[in-house]
Each structure stands twice: as C-alpha cells, then as structure tokens.
Tab-separated table of C-alpha atoms and ligand atoms in Angstrom:
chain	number	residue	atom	x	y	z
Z	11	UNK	CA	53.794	-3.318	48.586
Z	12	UNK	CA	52.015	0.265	48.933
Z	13	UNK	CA	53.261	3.134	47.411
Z	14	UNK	CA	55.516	5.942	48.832
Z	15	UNK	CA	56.802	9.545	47.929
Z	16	UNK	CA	59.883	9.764	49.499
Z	17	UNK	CA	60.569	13.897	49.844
Z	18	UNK	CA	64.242	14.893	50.279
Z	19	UNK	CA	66.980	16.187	47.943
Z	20	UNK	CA	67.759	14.006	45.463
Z	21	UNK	CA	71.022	12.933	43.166
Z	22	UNK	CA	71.781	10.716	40.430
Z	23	UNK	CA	73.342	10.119	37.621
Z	24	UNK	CA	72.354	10.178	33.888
Z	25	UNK	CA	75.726	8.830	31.930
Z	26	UNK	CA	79.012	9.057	32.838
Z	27	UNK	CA	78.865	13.088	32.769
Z	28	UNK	CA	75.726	13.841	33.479
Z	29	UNK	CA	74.183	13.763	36.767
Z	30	UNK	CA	70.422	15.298	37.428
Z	31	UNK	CA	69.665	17.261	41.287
Z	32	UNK	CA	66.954	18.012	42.678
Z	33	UNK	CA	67.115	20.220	45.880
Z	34	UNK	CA	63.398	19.469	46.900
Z	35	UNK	CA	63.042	16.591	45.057
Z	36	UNK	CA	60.271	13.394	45.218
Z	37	UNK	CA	60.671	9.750	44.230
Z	38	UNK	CA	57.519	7.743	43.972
Z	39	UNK	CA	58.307	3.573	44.913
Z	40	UNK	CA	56.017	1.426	44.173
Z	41	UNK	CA	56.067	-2.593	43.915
Z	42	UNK	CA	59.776	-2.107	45.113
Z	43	UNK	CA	60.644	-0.269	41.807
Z	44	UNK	CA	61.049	3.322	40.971
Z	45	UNK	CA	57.609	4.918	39.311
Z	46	UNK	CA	58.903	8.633	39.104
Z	47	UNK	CA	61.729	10.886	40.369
Z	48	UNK	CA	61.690	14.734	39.829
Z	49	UNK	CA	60.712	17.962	41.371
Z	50	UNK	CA	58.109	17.191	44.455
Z	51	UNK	CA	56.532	20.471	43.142
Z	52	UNK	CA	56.098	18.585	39.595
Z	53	UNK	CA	55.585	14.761	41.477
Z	54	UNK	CA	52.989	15.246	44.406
Z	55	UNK	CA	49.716	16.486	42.322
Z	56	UNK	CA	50.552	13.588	39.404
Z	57	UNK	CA	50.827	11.335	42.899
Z	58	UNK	CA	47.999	13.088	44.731
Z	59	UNK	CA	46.971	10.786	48.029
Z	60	UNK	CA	50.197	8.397	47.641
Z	61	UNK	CA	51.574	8.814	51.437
Z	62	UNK	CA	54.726	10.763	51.750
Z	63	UNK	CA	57.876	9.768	53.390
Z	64	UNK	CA	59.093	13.256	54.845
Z	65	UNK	CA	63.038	12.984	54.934
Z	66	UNK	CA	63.657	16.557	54.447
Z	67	UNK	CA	67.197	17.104	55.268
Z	68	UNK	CA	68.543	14.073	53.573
Z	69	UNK	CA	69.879	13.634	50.053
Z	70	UNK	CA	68.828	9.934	48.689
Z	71	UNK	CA	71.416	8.825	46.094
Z	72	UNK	CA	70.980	5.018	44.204
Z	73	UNK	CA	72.299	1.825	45.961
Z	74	UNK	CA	76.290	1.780	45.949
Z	75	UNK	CA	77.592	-0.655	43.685
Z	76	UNK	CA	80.931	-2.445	45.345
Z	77	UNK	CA	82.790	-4.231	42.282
Z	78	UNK	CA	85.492	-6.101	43.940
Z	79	UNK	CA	85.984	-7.267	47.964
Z	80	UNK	CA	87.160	-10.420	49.808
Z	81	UNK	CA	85.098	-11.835	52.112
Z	82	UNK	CA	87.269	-13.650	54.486
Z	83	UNK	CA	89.929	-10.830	54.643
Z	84	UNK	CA	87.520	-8.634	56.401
Z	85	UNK	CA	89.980	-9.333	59.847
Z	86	UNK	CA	92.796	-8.660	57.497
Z	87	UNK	CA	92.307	-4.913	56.872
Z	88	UNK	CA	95.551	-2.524	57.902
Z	89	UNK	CA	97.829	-5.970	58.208
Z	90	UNK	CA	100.392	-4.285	55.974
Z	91	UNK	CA	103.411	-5.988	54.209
Z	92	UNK	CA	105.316	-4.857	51.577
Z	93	UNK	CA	104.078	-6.111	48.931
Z	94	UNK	CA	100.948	-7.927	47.244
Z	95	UNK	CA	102.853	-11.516	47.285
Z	96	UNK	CA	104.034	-10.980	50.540
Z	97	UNK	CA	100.902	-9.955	52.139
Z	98	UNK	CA	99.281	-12.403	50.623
Z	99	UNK	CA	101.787	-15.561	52.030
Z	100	UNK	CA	102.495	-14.124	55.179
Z	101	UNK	CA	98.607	-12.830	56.139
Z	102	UNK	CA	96.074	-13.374	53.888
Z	103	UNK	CA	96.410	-17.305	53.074
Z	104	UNK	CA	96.978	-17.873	56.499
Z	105	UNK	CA	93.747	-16.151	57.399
Z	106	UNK	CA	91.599	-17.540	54.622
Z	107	UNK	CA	92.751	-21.264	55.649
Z	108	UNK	CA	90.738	-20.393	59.043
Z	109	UNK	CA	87.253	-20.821	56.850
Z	110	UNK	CA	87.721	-24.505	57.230
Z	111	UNK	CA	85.363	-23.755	60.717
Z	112	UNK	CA	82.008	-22.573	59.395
Z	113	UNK	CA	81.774	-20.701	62.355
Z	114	UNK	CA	84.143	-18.681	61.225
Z	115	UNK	CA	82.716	-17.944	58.000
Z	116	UNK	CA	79.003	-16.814	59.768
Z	117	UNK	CA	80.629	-14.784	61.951
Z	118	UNK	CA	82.975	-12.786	59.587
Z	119	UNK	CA	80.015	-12.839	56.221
Z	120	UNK	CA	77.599	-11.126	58.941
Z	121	UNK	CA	80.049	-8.516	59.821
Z	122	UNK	CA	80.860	-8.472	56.158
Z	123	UNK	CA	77.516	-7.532	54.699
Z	124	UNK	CA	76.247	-5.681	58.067
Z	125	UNK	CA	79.291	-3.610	57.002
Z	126	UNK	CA	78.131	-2.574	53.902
Z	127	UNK	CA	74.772	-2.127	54.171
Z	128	UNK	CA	75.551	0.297	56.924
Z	129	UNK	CA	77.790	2.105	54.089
Z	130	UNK	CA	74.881	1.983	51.746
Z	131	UNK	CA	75.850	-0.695	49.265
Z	132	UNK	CA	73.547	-2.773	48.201
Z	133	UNK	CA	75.590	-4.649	45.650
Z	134	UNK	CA	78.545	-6.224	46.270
Z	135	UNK	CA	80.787	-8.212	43.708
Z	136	UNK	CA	82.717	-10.586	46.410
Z	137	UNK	CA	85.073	-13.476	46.874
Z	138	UNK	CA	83.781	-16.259	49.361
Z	139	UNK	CA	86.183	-18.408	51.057
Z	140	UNK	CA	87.929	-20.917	49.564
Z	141	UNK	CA	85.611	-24.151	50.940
Z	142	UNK	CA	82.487	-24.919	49.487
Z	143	UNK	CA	80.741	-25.048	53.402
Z	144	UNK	CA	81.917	-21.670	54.168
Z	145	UNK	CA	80.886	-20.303	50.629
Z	146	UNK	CA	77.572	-22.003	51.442
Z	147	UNK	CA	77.426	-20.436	54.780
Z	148	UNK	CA	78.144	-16.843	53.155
Z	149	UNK	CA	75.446	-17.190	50.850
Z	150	UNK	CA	73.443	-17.949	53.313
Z	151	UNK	CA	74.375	-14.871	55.779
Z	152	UNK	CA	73.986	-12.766	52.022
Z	153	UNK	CA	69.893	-13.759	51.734
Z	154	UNK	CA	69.352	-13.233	55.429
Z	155	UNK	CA	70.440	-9.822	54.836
Z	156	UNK	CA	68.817	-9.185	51.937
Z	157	UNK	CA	71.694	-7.778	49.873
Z	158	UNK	CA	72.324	-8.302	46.371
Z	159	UNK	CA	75.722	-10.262	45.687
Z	160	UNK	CA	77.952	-11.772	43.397
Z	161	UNK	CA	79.742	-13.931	44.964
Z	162	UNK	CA	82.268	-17.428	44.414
Z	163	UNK	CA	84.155	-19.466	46.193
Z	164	UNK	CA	87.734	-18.667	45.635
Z	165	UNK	CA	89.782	-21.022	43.451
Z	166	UNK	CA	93.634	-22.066	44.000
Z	167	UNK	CA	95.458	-25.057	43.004
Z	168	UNK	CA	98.598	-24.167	42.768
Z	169	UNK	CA	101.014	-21.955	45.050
Z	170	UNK	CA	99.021	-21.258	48.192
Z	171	UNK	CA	99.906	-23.347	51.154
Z	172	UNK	CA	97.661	-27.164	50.820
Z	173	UNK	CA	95.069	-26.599	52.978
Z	174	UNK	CA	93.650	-23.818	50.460
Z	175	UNK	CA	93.719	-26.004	47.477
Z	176	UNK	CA	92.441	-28.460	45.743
Z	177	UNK	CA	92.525	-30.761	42.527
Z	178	UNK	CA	90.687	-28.719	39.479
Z	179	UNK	CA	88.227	-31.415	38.871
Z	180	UNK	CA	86.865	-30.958	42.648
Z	181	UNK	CA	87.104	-27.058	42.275
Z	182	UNK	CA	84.930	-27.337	39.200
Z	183	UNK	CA	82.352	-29.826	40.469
Z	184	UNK	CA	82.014	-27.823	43.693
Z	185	UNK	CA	81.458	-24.496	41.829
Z	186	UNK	CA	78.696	-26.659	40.181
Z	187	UNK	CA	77.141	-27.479	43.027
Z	188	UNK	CA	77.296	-23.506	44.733
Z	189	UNK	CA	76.037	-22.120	41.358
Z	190	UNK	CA	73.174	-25.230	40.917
Z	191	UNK	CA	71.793	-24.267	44.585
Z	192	UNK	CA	72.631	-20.398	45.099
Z	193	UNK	CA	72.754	-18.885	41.570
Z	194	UNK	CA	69.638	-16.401	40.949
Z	195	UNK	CA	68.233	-16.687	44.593
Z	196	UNK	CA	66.535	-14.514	47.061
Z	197	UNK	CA	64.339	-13.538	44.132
Z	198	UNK	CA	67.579	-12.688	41.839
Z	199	UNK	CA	69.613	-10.870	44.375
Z	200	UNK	CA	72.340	-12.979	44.294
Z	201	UNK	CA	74.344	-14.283	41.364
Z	202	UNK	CA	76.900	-16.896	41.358
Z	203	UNK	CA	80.970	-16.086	40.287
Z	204	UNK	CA	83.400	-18.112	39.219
Z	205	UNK	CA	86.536	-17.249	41.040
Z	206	UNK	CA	89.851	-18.186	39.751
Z	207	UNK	CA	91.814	-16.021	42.205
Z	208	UNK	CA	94.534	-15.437	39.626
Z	209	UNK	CA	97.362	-16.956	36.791
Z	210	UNK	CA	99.274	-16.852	40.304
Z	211	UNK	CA	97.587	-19.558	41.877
Z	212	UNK	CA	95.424	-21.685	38.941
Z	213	UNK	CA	96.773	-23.837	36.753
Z	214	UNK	CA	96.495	-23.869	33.188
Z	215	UNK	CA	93.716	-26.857	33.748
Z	216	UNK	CA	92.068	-25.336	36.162
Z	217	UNK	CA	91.717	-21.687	34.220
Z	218	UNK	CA	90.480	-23.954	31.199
Z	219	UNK	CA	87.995	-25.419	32.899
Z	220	UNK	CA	86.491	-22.432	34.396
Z	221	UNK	CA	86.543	-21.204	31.422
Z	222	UNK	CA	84.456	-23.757	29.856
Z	223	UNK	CA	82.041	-24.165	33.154
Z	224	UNK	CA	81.283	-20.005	32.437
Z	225	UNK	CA	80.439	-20.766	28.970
Z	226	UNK	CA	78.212	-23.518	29.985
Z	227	UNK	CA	76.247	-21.791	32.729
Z	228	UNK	CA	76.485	-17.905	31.877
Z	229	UNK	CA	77.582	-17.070	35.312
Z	230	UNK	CA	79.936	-13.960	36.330
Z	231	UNK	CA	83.917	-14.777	36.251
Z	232	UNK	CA	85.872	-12.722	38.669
Z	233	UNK	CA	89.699	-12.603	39.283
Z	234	UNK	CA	92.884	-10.688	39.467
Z	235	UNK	CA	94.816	-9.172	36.372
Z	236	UNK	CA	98.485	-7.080	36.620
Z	237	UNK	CA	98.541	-5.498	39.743
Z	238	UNK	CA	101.670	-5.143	41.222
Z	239	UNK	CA	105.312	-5.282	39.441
Z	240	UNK	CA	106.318	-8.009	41.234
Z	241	UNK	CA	103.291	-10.106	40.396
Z	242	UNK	CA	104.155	-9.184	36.650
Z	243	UNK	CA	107.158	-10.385	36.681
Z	244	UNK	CA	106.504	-14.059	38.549
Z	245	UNK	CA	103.339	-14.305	36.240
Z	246	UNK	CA	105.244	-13.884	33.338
Z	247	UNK	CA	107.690	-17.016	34.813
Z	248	UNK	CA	105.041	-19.366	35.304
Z	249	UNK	CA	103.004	-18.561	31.662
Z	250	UNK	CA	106.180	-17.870	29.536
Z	251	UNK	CA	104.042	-18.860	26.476
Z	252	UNK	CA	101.637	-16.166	26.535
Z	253	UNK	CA	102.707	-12.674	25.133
Z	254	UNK	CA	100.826	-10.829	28.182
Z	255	UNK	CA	98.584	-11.495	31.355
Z	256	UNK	CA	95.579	-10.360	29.626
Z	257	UNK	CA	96.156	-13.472	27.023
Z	258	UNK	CA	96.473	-16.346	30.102
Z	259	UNK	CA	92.763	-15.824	30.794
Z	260	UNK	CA	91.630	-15.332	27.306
Z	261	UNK	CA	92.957	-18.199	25.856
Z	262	UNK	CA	91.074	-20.122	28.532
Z	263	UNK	CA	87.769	-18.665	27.908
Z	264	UNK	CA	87.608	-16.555	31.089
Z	265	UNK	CA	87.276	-12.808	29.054
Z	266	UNK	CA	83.026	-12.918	28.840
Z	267	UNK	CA	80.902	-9.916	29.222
Z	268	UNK	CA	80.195	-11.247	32.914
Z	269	UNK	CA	84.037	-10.948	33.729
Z	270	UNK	CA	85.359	-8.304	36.264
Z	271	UNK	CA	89.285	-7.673	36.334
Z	272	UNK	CA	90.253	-6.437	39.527
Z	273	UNK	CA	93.452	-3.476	39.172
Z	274	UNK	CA	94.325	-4.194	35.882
Z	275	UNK	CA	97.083	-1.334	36.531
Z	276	UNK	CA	99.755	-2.460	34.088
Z	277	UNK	CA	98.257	-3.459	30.739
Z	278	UNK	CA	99.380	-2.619	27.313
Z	279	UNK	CA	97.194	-1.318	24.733
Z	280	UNK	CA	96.316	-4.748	23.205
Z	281	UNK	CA	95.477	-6.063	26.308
Z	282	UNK	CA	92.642	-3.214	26.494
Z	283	UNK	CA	91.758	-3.794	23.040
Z	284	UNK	CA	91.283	-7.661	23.953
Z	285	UNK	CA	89.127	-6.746	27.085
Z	286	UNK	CA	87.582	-4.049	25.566
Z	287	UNK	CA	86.713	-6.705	22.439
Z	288	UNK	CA	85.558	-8.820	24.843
Z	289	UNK	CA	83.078	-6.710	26.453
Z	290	UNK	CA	84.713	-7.660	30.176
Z	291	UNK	CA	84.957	-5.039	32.770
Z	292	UNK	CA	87.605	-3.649	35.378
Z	293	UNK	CA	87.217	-3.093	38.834
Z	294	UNK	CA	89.120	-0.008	39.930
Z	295	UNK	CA	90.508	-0.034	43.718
Z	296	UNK	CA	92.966	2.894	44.117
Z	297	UNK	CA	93.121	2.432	48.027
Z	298	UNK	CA	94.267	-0.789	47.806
Z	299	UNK	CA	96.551	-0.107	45.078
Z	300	UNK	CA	97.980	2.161	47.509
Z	301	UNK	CA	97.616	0.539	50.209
Z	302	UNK	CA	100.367	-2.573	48.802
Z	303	UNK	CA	102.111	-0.244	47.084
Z	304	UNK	CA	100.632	-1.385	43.656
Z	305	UNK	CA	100.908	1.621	41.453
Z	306	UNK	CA	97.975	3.808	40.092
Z	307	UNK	CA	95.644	2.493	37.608
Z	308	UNK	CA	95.299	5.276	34.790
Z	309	UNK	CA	92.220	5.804	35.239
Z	310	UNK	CA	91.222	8.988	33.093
Z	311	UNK	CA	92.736	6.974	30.010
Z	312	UNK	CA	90.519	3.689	30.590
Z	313	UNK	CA	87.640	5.797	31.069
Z	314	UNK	CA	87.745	7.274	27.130
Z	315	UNK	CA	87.383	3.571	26.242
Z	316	UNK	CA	84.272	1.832	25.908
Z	317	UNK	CA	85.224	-0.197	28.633
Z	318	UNK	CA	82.763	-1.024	31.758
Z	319	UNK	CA	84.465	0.581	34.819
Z	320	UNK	CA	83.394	0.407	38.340
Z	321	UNK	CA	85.050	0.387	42.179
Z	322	UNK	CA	85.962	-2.094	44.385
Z	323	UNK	CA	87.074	-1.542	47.991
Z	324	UNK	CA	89.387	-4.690	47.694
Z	325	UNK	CA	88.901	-5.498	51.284
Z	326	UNK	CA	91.432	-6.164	53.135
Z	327	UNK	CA	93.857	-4.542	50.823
Z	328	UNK	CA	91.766	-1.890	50.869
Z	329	UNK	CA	90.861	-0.189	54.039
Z	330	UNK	CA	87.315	1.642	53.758
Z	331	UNK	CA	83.801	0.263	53.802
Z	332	UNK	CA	81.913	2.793	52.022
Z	333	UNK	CA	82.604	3.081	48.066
Z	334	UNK	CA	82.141	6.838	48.376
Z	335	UNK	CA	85.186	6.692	49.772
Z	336	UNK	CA	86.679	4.529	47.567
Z	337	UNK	CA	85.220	7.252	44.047
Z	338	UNK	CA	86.820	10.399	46.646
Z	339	UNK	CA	90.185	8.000	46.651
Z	340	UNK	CA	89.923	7.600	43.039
Z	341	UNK	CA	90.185	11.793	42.011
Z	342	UNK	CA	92.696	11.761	44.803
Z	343	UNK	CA	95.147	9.157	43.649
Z	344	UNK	CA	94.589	10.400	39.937
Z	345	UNK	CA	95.970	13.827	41.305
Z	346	UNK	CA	98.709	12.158	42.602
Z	347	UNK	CA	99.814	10.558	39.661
Z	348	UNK	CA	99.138	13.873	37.557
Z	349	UNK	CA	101.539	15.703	40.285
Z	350	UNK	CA	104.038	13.219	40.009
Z	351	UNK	CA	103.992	11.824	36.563
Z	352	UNK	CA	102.501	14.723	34.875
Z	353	UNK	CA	99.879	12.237	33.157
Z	354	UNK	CA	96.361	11.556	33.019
Z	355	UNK	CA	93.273	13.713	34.511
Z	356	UNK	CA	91.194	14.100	37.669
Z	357	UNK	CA	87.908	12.344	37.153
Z	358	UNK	CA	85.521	14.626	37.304
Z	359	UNK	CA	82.844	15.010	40.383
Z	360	UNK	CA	79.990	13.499	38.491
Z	361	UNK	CA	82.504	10.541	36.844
Z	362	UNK	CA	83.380	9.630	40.512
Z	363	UNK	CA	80.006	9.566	41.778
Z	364	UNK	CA	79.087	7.789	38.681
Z	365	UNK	CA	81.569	4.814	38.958
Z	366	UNK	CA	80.403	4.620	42.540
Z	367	UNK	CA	76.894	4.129	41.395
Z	368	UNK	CA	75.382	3.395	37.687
Z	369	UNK	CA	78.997	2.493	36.344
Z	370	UNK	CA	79.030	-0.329	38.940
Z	371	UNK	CA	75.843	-1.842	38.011
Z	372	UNK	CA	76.698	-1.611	34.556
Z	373	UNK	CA	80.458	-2.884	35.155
Z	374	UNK	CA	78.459	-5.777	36.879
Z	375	UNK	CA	75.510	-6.234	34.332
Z	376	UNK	CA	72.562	-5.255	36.003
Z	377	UNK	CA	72.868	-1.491	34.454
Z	378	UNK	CA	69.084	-2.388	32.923
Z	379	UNK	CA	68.186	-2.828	36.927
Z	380	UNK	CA	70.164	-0.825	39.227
Z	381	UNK	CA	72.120	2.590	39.514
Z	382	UNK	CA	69.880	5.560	39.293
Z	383	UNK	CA	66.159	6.342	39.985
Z	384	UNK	CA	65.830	5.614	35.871
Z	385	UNK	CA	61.331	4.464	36.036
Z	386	UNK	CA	61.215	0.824	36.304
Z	387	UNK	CA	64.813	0.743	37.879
Z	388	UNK	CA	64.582	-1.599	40.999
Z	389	UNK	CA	64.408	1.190	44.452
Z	390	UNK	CA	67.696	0.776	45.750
Z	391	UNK	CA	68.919	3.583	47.734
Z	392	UNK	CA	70.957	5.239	50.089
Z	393	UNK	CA	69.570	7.731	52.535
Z	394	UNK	CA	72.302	10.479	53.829
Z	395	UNK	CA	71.999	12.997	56.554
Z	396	UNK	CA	72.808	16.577	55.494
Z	397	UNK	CA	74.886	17.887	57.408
Z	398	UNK	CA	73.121	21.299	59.430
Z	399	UNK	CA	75.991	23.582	58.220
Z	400	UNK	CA	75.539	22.204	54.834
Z	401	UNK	CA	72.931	23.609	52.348
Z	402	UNK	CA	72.872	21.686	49.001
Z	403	UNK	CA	71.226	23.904	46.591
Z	404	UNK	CA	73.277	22.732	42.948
Z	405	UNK	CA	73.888	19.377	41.897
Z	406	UNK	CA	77.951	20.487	42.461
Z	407	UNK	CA	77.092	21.041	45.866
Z	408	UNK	CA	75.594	17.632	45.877
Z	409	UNK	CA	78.300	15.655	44.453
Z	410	UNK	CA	80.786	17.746	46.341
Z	411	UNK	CA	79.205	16.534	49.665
Z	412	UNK	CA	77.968	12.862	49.085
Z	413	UNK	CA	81.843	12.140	47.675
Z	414	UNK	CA	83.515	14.223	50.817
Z	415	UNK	CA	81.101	14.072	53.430
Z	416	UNK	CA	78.595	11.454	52.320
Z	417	UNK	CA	80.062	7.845	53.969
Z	418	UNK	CA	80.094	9.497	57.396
Z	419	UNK	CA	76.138	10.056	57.554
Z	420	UNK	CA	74.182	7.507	55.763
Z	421	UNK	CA	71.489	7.034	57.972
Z	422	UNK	CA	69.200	4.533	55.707
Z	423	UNK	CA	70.282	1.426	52.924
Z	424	UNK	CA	66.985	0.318	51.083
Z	425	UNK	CA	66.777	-2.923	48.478
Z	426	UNK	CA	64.021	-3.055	46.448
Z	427	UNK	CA	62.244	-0.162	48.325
Z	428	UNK	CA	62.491	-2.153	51.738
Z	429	UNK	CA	64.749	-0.682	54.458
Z	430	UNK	CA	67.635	-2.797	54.664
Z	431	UNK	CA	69.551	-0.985	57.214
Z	432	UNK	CA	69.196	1.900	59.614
Z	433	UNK	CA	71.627	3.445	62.550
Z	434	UNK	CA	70.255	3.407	65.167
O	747	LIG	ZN1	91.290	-8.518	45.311
C-alpha cells in the first residue's frame, strides 16, 4: 500500500487528560499504519514527494471504539418499557428468537455494521444472536465490511422463553466451534467473545463453564453486571450464596483482563476492588441507562480508579449510532446526577473524547493498536466535515465540536488506512 499525507486538522488524544491539536495538521499512512502525525509545516519536507490527500476543512480524529451493543436489537431501538426486565420479556427476547431465519440475521448485521461505519466506528464490542448460524452469518456480514469486532453468540439457559436457550454443554461446544473458525480473522480484525448474557439468564453450570472455556482459549468475556434495581434485587434471589453480583462471575472464572462489564451502575467498593484486581473493564452506556430508567453510573468516581473504561451505545437500549454521542451523553447525564444528587463531576472535554476513542481500545485490549495516531498505531480514522461557520483554531474548540457537532458530519470511516465508508 503507497503512502499518503493526509492534510486537515487533526485531534487526538494522549492519556486520559491530555489531548494534542493540530489546526493544519498532517498524518503520514503508510502500510495501513500511522508513520507520523504533527504540524504539516513540520511533516511535508521530512515526507517530501509522498502524495498528499488534501482534506482541508475536515478534522480526522482515531477510529471510534464502541464497547458494548446488541446485534439483533438493532429493530428494537425506542421500543420502550418500563423497565430492563420488562423490556427485555416483552420486546427484546421476542425479537432475538426471530434469528432462528438466517435471513434475518444478514439483513439486520448489514444494517448493523453499515450503521456504524457510517458513524465512524471502526471497533465494535457486540453481542451476536443467540444461534450459532446467525452468529456465523454476522461474522460473516463483519469481514465483508471490513470492521474490526468482538463479537459472541449470546448465551441463556435459564429464564428466557425455550426457543432462546439451550443445554450448557451445547452452548459451550458451539462457542467452540464460532471461536475455532472466526476468532483472529480478516487478518485480526475480529476477535471472538464469550457471551454469558447475565447471572439473570445462565446458570451456575453454564457461568462455570465459560469460565473455564475463557481460560482455555484467551478469548474476550462479555456480559451484564448491576444495572437496574430491579435486576439487583431478582439477582440477588436466584444467587443467594454470593455476597454481591460482582462475586457470581468471579467465582466462575469470568473476571479476566479480556472481560467487559456492561453498566455496572450499582457496585460497592469491593466489587471495584475485585474488578479493578482483576484487571476487567466496564463499558459505560449512560443513554441506555436512561433510556430504561437504570440509574447513572458514577462515572467521575470510576474514572480515579485504575480501571479500563470505555462506551457502549447498548443498542437497542440505547438509541444513538455514533459514540460521540454516546461521550456528549456521558458529561450530560453526569450533570444531571451532580444537579440532582449533588455528587460526582462532569468529565472533562478531553476525558469524553478520550473514552470515545483510546479508552475504548484500551477497555477492549488493543490500546497497543488502536486509539490515536500514536507511530506504528494501525490508521484507523474518522474523517469529519467542519462545519463553514465553524473555525477550529484550539484543541478546546476541537473537542468542543467533534463531541457536539461531530456525529452529524462524518463524511469518511477508514480501517487500516483503507476507506471503509463514505456518504455519498
Ligand atoms: Zn447490553
């Protein structure tokens, strides 16, 4: 692959604080990995005769990192209820059960991932349906499109109507199969996850023997941990012999440094010190958590752990497609809950735009690979028009517009320094 100077303003992060702007800025790709990103003034003559890519009036910003969505509920989004355990009996099972036809599951996976390419992510952290054909037929859809996944089929066993479960042992041998053909394909762009949906719907057996089938084949686990009161209160019912939620999965084996915890909104401090311990990571949703009414995770406290943080759009729960959205919905609910319950902070600009980027990866693992234009970094990024009436001459400028404005103009999603997606 030839080389390229892409010219445009340019924004990403350094650490959780620090981001780094440039207004007339150059990033040299080469090989589909980041050579160089600075000042064009400072890049051009040390990349003298490398062709440049004029996209003047467009700030690039790294590949959005998506930590936590469901596939099959992509139909689902705005069915309201009243609750998580309600939504999920009355809509979501009832929906998911429809992946039985693997037309189904083409059709929705290719709106799915045409969805968020178009919103600039380029990693997504996802549940598949709960068959292995239709999680075969998503992974599928996922390499066509080029975008980097982690993906599972989703595991029940217990209360979800019977056509969404099955016996553990078949659960376990068909995640063997998905992770045996798809895991570490389309030349590493997608990863297999284990996906015990949650305590609310796994059995002890089951849960155990995901556990053990991570161990054994260092894949991602990804599930569901104490987000609603409700679900609290039933979980607690069913797994009376645990002394919190946080201990049901790590007793079973299921807290690795490849686990993501979607909402984890209620936990006590020693269920952060486990996690934290543990080296797992949380995915943060705050529209969803909205959305069903959930609560507010706290965010500002989790992040002054050392604990791996990133967003998730929880689709359907949550409503948007673009994880800018979701990192502008994070300050906004954290404002909220300090006008309301006088606690916590407001992320700042460059926390938000870091979660939605370089905390991802890292929340995911790939922080070595993915999340800013660090040399040697695979060239994932997002191009966004600039608005005419918009001049972006400070990196606050920059942050202020890709959080508020940015999901409404991204005009380019590029993987590995190949364009991926472009409106047309
Ligand atoms: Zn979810």
């Amino acid at each position: 692959m030839r080389a390229a100077l892409y010219r445009c303003a340019i924004l990403h992060s350094r650490n959780r604080q620090m981001v780094e702007f440039f207004s007339d800025g150059g990033l040299v790709v080469e090989g589909g990995r980041v050579r160089a990103c600075g000042d064009y003034a400072h890049i051009e003559p040390l990349f003298h005769g490398v062709p440049v890519v004029d996209w003047r009036g467009s700030l690039l910003i790294p590949g959005l990192v998506d930590t936590h969505a469901h596939l099959p509920q992509l139909p689902a989004i705005g069915a309201e209820r009243a609750d998580l355990l309600e939504w999920l009996q009355q809509e979501i099972f009832p929906l998911e059960a429809r992946f039985r036809d693997i037309a189904v599951a083409e059709r929705i996976a290719e709106a799915f991932f045409r969805r968020a390419l178009a919103s600039g992510t380029t990693l997504v952290a996802v549940y598949a349906p709960s068959y292995e054909e239709a999680t075969d037929a998503c992974f599928r859809v996922a390499t066509q499109y080029g975008i980097r996944a982690v993906m599972g089929m989703t595991l029940m066993d217990s209360n979800a109507p019977a056509e969404l479960l099955a016996e553990p042992s078949d659960l376990i041998a068909a995640s063997k199969r998905l992770i045996n053909r798809w895991h570490g394909t389309n030349a590493g762009r997608l990863y297999y996850a284990l996906t015990p949906r949650f305590a609310g719907s796994c059995s002890r057996e089951l849960l155990k023997e995901c556990g053990q089938l991570a161990a054994e084949c260092s894949v991602h686990v990804q599930t569901h941990l104490a987000e609603s009161p409700g679900e609290l209160v039933w979980i607690a019912s069913l797994f009376p012999e645990h002394p919190n939620y946080t201990s049901i999965y790590d007793r079973a084996g299921l807290l690795t440094e490849r686990t993501i915890l979607a909402h984890c909104i209620y936990l006590e401090r020693t269920e952060l010190a486990r996690i934290q311990e543990q080296g797992s990571a949380i995915a943060h949703c705050p529209a969803s958590n909205v959305y069903l009414r959930s609560g507010i995770m706290p965010l500002s406290d989790y992040m002054e752990l050392p604990i791996r943080i990133g967003l998730g759009t929880d689709i359907g729960a949550g409503f948007h497609a673009s994880i800018l959205d979701e990192a502008r919905t994070a300050r906004e609910v954290a404002k909220v809950r300090q006008m309301f319950h006088h606690s916590g902070s407001v992320p700042s600009l460059a926390e938000a735009f870091y979660l939605a980027t370089l905390g991802g990866a890292e929340a995911l693992g790939f922080g070595d690979l993915l999340g800013d234009f660090s040399e040697g970094k695979e060239a994932d990024f997002v191009r966004i028009a600039i608005e005419p009436y918009r001049s972006l001459n400070t990196a606050q400028q920059a942050l202020e517009y890709a959080l508020y404005a940015g999901s409404h103009n991204v005009i380019a999603t590029v993987i590995a320094g190949v364009e991926v997606w472009q409106s047309s």
